């Protein structure tokens, strides 16, 4: 039972990392678009 909980916690943390990475990329793209419009 303990191993199942450890494995579940590991999988959830990996999923959370991937989600945050994706959100960071989206925010970076939005920032770049804002910079491009500011330069025009």
JSON list of N, CA, C and O in Angstrom, two decimals:
[
{"chain": "A", "resi": 1, "resn": "UNK", "atom": "N", "xyz": [0.83, -1.20, 0.00]},
{"chain": "A", "resi": 1, "resn": "UNK", "atom": "CA", "xyz": [0.00, 0.00, 0.00]},
{"chain": "A", "resi": 1, "resn": "UNK", "atom": "C", "xyz": [0.87, 1.26, 0.00]},
{"chain": "A", "resi": 1, "resn": "UNK", "atom": "O", "xyz": [0.57, 2.21, -0.70]},
{"chain": "A", "resi": 2, "resn": "UNK", "atom": "N", "xyz": [1.94, 1.23, 0.79]},
{"chain": "A", "resi": 2, "resn": "UNK", "atom": "CA", "xyz": [2.83, 2.38, 0.88]},
{"chain": "A", "resi": 2, "resn": "UNK", "atom": "C", "xyz": [3.49, 2.67, -0.48]},
{"chain": "A", "resi": 2, "resn": "UNK", "atom": "O", "xyz": [3.61, 3.82, -0.88]},
{"chain": "A", "resi": 3, "resn": "UNK", "atom": "N", "xyz": [3.89, 1.61, -1.18]},
{"chain": "A", "resi": 3, "resn": "UNK", "atom": "CA", "xyz": [4.56, 1.81, -2.48]},
{"chain": "A", "resi": 3, "resn": "UNK", "atom": "C", "xyz": [3.60, 2.41, -3.49]},
{"chain": "A", "resi": 3, "resn": "UNK", "atom": "O", "xyz": [4.01, 3.24, -4.30]},
{"chain": "A", "resi": 4, "resn": "UNK", "atom": "N", "xyz": [2.34, 2.01, -3.44]},
{"chain": "A", "resi": 4, "resn": "UNK", "atom": "CA", "xyz": [1.35, 2.56, -4.37]},
{"chain": "A", "resi": 4, "resn": "UNK", "atom": "C", "xyz": [1.21, 4.07, -4.13]},
{"chain": "A", "resi": 4, "resn": "UNK", "atom": "O", "xyz": [1.16, 4.85, -5.09]},
{"chain": "A", "resi": 5, "resn": "UNK", "atom": "N", "xyz": [1.17, 4.47, -2.88]},
{"chain": "A", "resi": 5, "resn": "UNK", "atom": "CA", "xyz": [1.05, 5.90, -2.57]},
{"chain": "A", "resi": 5, "resn": "UNK", "atom": "C", "xyz": [2.27, 6.69, -3.03]},
{"chain": "A", "resi": 5, "resn": "UNK", "atom": "O", "xyz": [2.15, 7.79, -3.56]},
{"chain": "A", "resi": 6, "resn": "UNK", "atom": "N", "xyz": [3.44, 6.10, -2.86]},
{"chain": "A", "resi": 6, "resn": "UNK", "atom": "CA", "xyz": [4.67, 6.76, -3.30]},
{"chain": "A", "resi": 6, "resn": "UNK", "atom": "C", "xyz": [4.68, 6.90, -4.82]},
{"chain": "A", "resi": 6, "resn": "UNK", "atom": "O", "xyz": [5.01, 7.96, -5.36]},
{"chain": "A", "resi": 7, "resn": "UNK", "atom": "N", "xyz": [4.28, 5.85, -5.52]},
{"chain": "A", "resi": 7, "resn": "UNK", "atom": "CA", "xyz": [4.23, 5.90, -6.98]},
{"chain": "A", "resi": 7, "resn": "UNK", "atom": "C", "xyz": [3.21, 6.93, -7.46]},
{"chain": "A", "resi": 7, "resn": "UNK", "atom": "O", "xyz": [3.48, 7.69, -8.39]},
{"chain": "A", "resi": 8, "resn": "UNK", "atom": "N", "xyz": [2.06, 6.98, -6.81]},
{"chain": "A", "resi": 8, "resn": "UNK", "atom": "CA", "xyz": [1.03, 7.95, -7.17]},
{"chain": "A", "resi": 8, "resn": "UNK", "atom": "C", "xyz": [1.52, 9.37, -6.96]},
{"chain": "A", "resi": 8, "resn": "UNK", "atom": "O", "xyz": [1.33, 10.24, -7.81]},
{"chain": "A", "resi": 9, "resn": "UNK", "atom": "N", "xyz": [2.19, 9.62, -5.85]},
{"chain": "A", "resi": 9, "resn": "UNK", "atom": "CA", "xyz": [2.72, 10.95, -5.57]},
{"chain": "A", "resi": 9, "resn": "UNK", "atom": "C", "xyz": [3.77, 11.35, -6.60]},
{"chain": "A", "resi": 9, "resn": "UNK", "atom": "O", "xyz": [3.81, 12.50, -7.05]},
{"chain": "A", "resi": 10, "resn": "UNK", "atom": "N", "xyz": [4.60, 10.40, -7.02]},
{"chain": "A", "resi": 10, "resn": "UNK", "atom": "CA", "xyz": [5.62, 10.68, -8.03]},
{"chain": "A", "resi": 10, "resn": "UNK", "atom": "C", "xyz": [4.99, 11.04, -9.36]},
{"chain": "A", "resi": 10, "resn": "UNK", "atom": "O", "xyz": [5.37, 12.02, -10.00]},
{"chain": "A", "resi": 11, "resn": "UNK", "atom": "N", "xyz": [4.00, 10.27, -9.78]},
{"chain": "A", "resi": 11, "resn": "UNK", "atom": "CA", "xyz": [3.32, 10.55, -11.05]},
{"chain": "A", "resi": 11, "resn": "UNK", "atom": "C", "xyz": [2.64, 11.91, -11.01]},
{"chain": "A", "resi": 11, "resn": "UNK", "atom": "O", "xyz": [2.74, 12.69, -11.96]},
{"chain": "A", "resi": 12, "resn": "UNK", "atom": "N", "xyz": [1.97, 12.21, -9.92]},
{"chain": "A", "resi": 12, "resn": "UNK", "atom": "CA", "xyz": [1.28, 13.50, -9.81]},
{"chain": "A", "resi": 12, "resn": "UNK", "atom": "C", "xyz": [2.26, 14.67, -9.85]},
{"chain": "A", "resi": 12, "resn": "UNK", "atom": "O", "xyz": [1.99, 15.69, -10.47]},
{"chain": "A", "resi": 13, "resn": "UNK", "atom": "N", "xyz": [3.41, 14.51, -9.23]},
{"chain": "A", "resi": 13, "resn": "UNK", "atom": "CA", "xyz": [4.39, 15.60, -9.25]},
{"chain": "A", "resi": 13, "resn": "UNK", "atom": "C", "xyz": [4.96, 15.79, -10.65]},
{"chain": "A", "resi": 13, "resn": "UNK", "atom": "O", "xyz": [5.21, 16.92, -11.07]},
{"chain": "A", "resi": 14, "resn": "UNK", "atom": "N", "xyz": [5.15, 14.71, -11.38]},
{"chain": "A", "resi": 14, "resn": "UNK", "atom": "CA", "xyz": [5.64, 14.84, -12.76]},
{"chain": "A", "resi": 14, "resn": "UNK", "atom": "C", "xyz": [4.61, 15.52, -13.65]},
{"chain": "A", "resi": 14, "resn": "UNK", "atom": "O", "xyz": [4.95, 16.36, -14.48]},
{"chain": "A", "resi": 15, "resn": "UNK", "atom": "N", "xyz": [3.35, 15.18, -13.46]},
{"chain": "A", "resi": 15, "resn": "UNK", "atom": "CA", "xyz": [2.29, 15.82, -14.25]},
{"chain": "A", "resi": 15, "resn": "UNK", "atom": "C", "xyz": [2.24, 17.31, -13.93]},
{"chain": "A", "resi": 15, "resn": "UNK", "atom": "O", "xyz": [2.10, 18.14, -14.83]},
{"chain": "A", "resi": 16, "resn": "UNK", "atom": "N", "xyz": [2.36, 17.65, -12.67]},
{"chain": "A", "resi": 16, "resn": "UNK", "atom": "CA", "xyz": [2.31, 19.06, -12.26]},
{"chain": "A", "resi": 16, "resn": "UNK", "atom": "C", "xyz": [3.47, 19.83, -12.88]},
{"chain": "A", "resi": 16, "resn": "UNK", "atom": "O", "xyz": [3.30, 20.96, -13.33]},
{"chain": "A", "resi": 17, "resn": "UNK", "atom": "N", "xyz": [4.66, 19.23, -12.93]},
{"chain": "A", "resi": 17, "resn": "UNK", "atom": "CA", "xyz": [5.82, 19.91, -13.53]},
{"chain": "A", "resi": 17, "resn": "UNK", "atom": "C", "xyz": [5.57, 20.18, -15.01]},
{"chain": "A", "resi": 17, "resn": "UNK", "atom": "O", "xyz": [5.87, 21.26, -15.50]},
{"chain": "A", "resi": 18, "resn": "UNK", "atom": "N", "xyz": [5.04, 19.20, -15.72]},
{"chain": "A", "resi": 18, "resn": "UNK", "atom": "CA", "xyz": [4.77, 19.39, -17.14]},
{"chain": "A", "resi": 18, "resn": "UNK", "atom": "C", "xyz": [3.73, 20.47, -17.37]},
{"chain": "A", "resi": 18, "resn": "UNK", "atom": "O", "xyz": [3.84, 21.26, -18.29]},
{"chain": "A", "resi": 19, "resn": "UNK", "atom": "N", "xyz": [2.73, 20.52, -16.52]},
{"chain": "A", "resi": 19, "resn": "UNK", "atom": "CA", "xyz": [1.69, 21.53, -16.65]},
{"chain": "A", "resi": 19, "resn": "UNK", "atom": "C", "xyz": [2.27, 22.92, -16.43]},
{"chain": "A", "resi": 19, "resn": "UNK", "atom": "O", "xyz": [1.97, 23.86, -17.17]},
{"chain": "A", "resi": 20, "resn": "UNK", "atom": "N", "xyz": [3.10, 23.09, -15.42]},
{"chain": "A", "resi": 20, "resn": "UNK", "atom": "CA", "xyz": [3.70, 24.38, -15.13]},
{"chain": "A", "resi": 20, "resn": "UNK", "atom": "C", "xyz": [4.64, 24.81, -16.25]},
{"chain": "A", "resi": 20, "resn": "UNK", "atom": "O", "xyz": [4.71, 25.98, -16.59]},
{"chain": "A", "resi": 21, "resn": "UNK", "atom": "N", "xyz": [5.34, 23.84, -16.83]},
{"chain": "A", "resi": 21, "resn": "UNK", "atom": "CA", "xyz": [6.24, 24.16, -17.95]},
{"chain": "A", "resi": 21, "resn": "UNK", "atom": "C", "xyz": [5.44, 24.68, -19.13]},
{"chain": "A", "resi": 21, "resn": "UNK", "atom": "O", "xyz": [5.81, 25.66, -19.77]},
{"chain": "A", "resi": 22, "resn": "UNK", "atom": "N", "xyz": [4.32, 24.04, -19.42]},
{"chain": "A", "resi": 22, "resn": "UNK", "atom": "CA", "xyz": [3.46, 24.48, -20.52]},
{"chain": "A", "resi": 22, "resn": "UNK", "atom": "C", "xyz": [2.90, 25.86, -20.25]},
{"chain": "A", "resi": 22, "resn": "UNK", "atom": "O", "xyz": [2.85, 26.70, -21.15]},
{"chain": "A", "resi": 23, "resn": "UNK", "atom": "N", "xyz": [2.49, 26.12, -19.03]},
{"chain": "A", "resi": 23, "resn": "UNK", "atom": "CA", "xyz": [1.95, 27.44, -18.68]},
{"chain": "A", "resi": 23, "resn": "UNK", "atom": "C", "xyz": [3.04, 28.49, -18.81]},
{"chain": "A", "resi": 23, "resn": "UNK", "atom": "O", "xyz": [2.79, 29.60, -19.29]},
{"chain": "A", "resi": 24, "resn": "UNK", "atom": "N", "xyz": [4.26, 28.16, -18.43]},
{"chain": "A", "resi": 24, "resn": "UNK", "atom": "CA", "xyz": [5.37, 29.10, -18.56]},
{"chain": "A", "resi": 24, "resn": "UNK", "atom": "C", "xyz": [5.66, 29.44, -20.01]},
{"chain": "A", "resi": 24, "resn": "UNK", "atom": "O", "xyz": [5.90, 30.60, -20.34]},
{"chain": "A", "resi": 25, "resn": "UNK", "atom": "N", "xyz": [5.58, 28.46, -20.88]},
{"chain": "A", "resi": 25, "resn": "UNK", "atom": "CA", "xyz": [5.80, 28.71, -22.32]},
{"chain": "A", "resi": 25, "resn": "UNK", "atom": "C", "xyz": [4.71, 29.60, -22.88]},
{"chain": "A", "resi": 25, "resn": "UNK", "atom": "O", "xyz": [4.98, 30.49, -23.69]},
{"chain": "A", "resi": 26, "resn": "UNK", "atom": "N", "xyz": [3.46, 29.36, -22.48]},
{"chain": "A", "resi": 26, "resn": "UNK", "atom": "CA", "xyz": [2.35, 30.19, -22.94]},
{"chain": "A", "resi": 26, "resn": "UNK", "atom": "C", "xyz": [2.53, 31.64, -22.50]},
{"chain": "A", "resi": 26, "resn": "UNK", "atom": "O", "xyz": [2.32, 32.57, -23.28]},
{"chain": "A", "resi": 27, "resn": "UNK", "atom": "N", "xyz": [2.95, 31.83, -21.25]},
{"chain": "A", "resi": 27, "resn": "UNK", "atom": "CA", "xyz": [3.15, 33.19, -20.74]},
{"chain": "A", "resi": 27, "resn": "UNK", "atom": "C", "xyz": [4.31, 33.86, -21.45]},
{"chain": "A", "resi": 27, "resn": "UNK", "atom": "O", "xyz": [4.28, 35.06, -21.73]},
{"chain": "A", "resi": 28, "resn": "UNK", "atom": "N", "xyz": [5.33, 33.09, -21.78]},
{"chain": "A", "resi": 28, "resn": "UNK", "atom": "CA", "xyz": [6.48, 33.64, -22.50]},
{"chain": "A", "resi": 28, "resn": "UNK", "atom": "C", "xyz": [6.06, 34.12, -23.88]},
{"chain": "A", "resi": 28, "resn": "UNK", "atom": "O", "xyz": [6.44, 35.21, -24.32]},
{"chain": "A", "resi": 29, "resn": "UNK", "atom": "N", "xyz": [5.26, 33.32, -24.57]},
{"chain": "A", "resi": 29, "resn": "UNK", "atom": "CA", "xyz": [4.77, 33.72, -25.90]},
{"chain": "A", "resi": 29, "resn": "UNK", "atom": "C", "xyz": [3.93, 34.99, -25.82]},
{"chain": "A", "resi": 29, "resn": "UNK", "atom": "O", "xyz": [4.05, 35.87, -26.67]},
{"chain": "A", "resi": 30, "resn": "UNK", "atom": "N", "xyz": [3.06, 35.06, -24.81]},
{"chain": "A", "resi": 30, "resn": "UNK", "atom": "CA", "xyz": [2.22, 36.25, -24.65]},
{"chain": "A", "resi": 30, "resn": "UNK", "atom": "C", "xyz": [3.09, 37.48, -24.40]},
{"chain": "A", "resi": 30, "resn": "UNK", "atom": "O", "xyz": [2.83, 38.55, -24.96]},
{"chain": "A", "resi": 31, "resn": "UNK", "atom": "N", "xyz": [4.13, 37.34, -23.59]},
{"chain": "A", "resi": 31, "resn": "UNK", "atom": "CA", "xyz": [5.03, 38.45, -23.32]},
{"chain": "A", "resi": 31, "resn": "UNK", "atom": "C", "xyz": [5.77, 38.90, -24.57]},
{"chain": "A", "resi": 31, "resn": "UNK", "atom": "O", "xyz": [5.95, 40.10, -24.80]},
{"chain": "A", "resi": 32, "resn": "UNK", "atom": "N", "xyz": [6.17, 37.95, -25.39]},
{"chain": "A", "resi": 32, "resn": "UNK", "atom": "CA", "xyz": [6.86, 38.30, -26.64]},
{"chain": "A", "resi": 32, "resn": "UNK", "atom": "C", "xyz": [5.95, 39.06, -27.58]},
{"chain": "A", "resi": 32, "resn": "UNK", "atom": "O", "xyz": [6.36, 40.02, -28.23]},
{"chain": "A", "resi": 33, "resn": "UNK", "atom": "N", "xyz": [4.68, 38.66, -27.65]},
{"chain": "A", "resi": 33, "resn": "UNK", "atom": "CA", "xyz": [3.72, 39.36, -28.51]},
{"chain": "A", "resi": 33, "resn": "UNK", "atom": "C", "xyz": [3.51, 40.78, -28.03]},
{"chain": "A", "resi": 33, "resn": "UNK", "atom": "O", "xyz": [3.42, 41.72, -28.84]},
{"chain": "A", "resi": 34, "resn": "UNK", "atom": "N", "xyz": [3.46, 40.96, -26.71]},
{"chain": "A", "resi": 34, "resn": "UNK", "atom": "CA", "xyz": [3.28, 42.30, -26.15]},
{"chain": "A", "resi": 34, "resn": "UNK", "atom": "C", "xyz": [4.49, 43.16, -26.47]},
{"chain": "A", "resi": 34, "resn": "UNK", "atom": "O", "xyz": [4.36, 44.34, -26.81]},
{"chain": "A", "resi": 35, "resn": "UNK", "atom": "N", "xyz": [5.68, 42.59, -26.39]},
{"chain": "A", "resi": 35, "resn": "UNK", "atom": "CA", "xyz": [6.90, 43.33, -26.71]},
{"chain": "A", "resi": 35, "resn": "UNK", "atom": "C", "xyz": [6.92, 43.73, -28.18]},
{"chain": "A", "resi": 35, "resn": "UNK", "atom": "O", "xyz": [7.29, 44.85, -28.52]},
{"chain": "A", "resi": 36, "resn": "UNK", "atom": "N", "xyz": [6.50, 42.81, -29.05]},
{"chain": "A", "resi": 36, "resn": "UNK", "atom": "CA", "xyz": [6.47, 43.11, -30.48]},
{"chain": "A", "resi": 36, "resn": "UNK", "atom": "C", "xyz": [5.52, 44.26, -30.78]},
{"chain": "A", "resi": 36, "resn": "UNK", "atom": "O", "xyz": [5.83, 45.16, -31.57]},
{"chain": "A", "resi": 37, "resn": "UNK", "atom": "N", "xyz": [4.35, 44.27, -30.13]},
{"chain": "A", "resi": 37, "resn": "UNK", "atom": "CA", "xyz": [3.39, 45.35, -30.37]},
{"chain": "A", "resi": 37, "resn": "UNK", "atom": "C", "xyz": [3.92, 46.66, -29.82]},
{"chain": "A", "resi": 37, "resn": "UNK", "atom": "O", "xyz": [3.68, 47.72, -30.39]},
{"chain": "A", "resi": 38, "resn": "UNK", "atom": "N", "xyz": [4.65, 46.62, -28.72]},
{"chain": "A", "resi": 38, "resn": "UNK", "atom": "CA", "xyz": [5.19, 47.83, -28.13]},
{"chain": "A", "resi": 38, "resn": "UNK", "atom": "C", "xyz": [6.27, 48.45, -29.03]},
{"chain": "A", "resi": 38, "resn": "UNK", "atom": "O", "xyz": [6.42, 49.66, -29.07]},
{"chain": "A", "resi": 39, "resn": "UNK", "atom": "N", "xyz": [6.99, 47.61, -29.75]},
{"chain": "A", "resi": 39, "resn": "UNK", "atom": "CA", "xyz": [8.05, 48.09, -30.62]},
{"chain": "A", "resi": 39, "resn": "UNK", "atom": "C", "xyz": [7.48, 48.76, -31.87]},
{"chain": "A", "resi": 39, "resn": "UNK", "atom": "O", "xyz": [8.12, 49.63, -32.45]},
{"chain": "A", "resi": 40, "resn": "UNK", "atom": "N", "xyz": [6.28, 48.40, -32.28]},
{"chain": "A", "resi": 40, "resn": "UNK", "atom": "CA", "xyz": [5.69, 48.95, -33.52]},
{"chain": "A", "resi": 40, "resn": "UNK", "atom": "C", "xyz": [5.17, 50.35, -33.33]},
{"chain": "A", "resi": 40, "resn": "UNK", "atom": "O", "xyz": [4.93, 50.91, -32.40]}
]
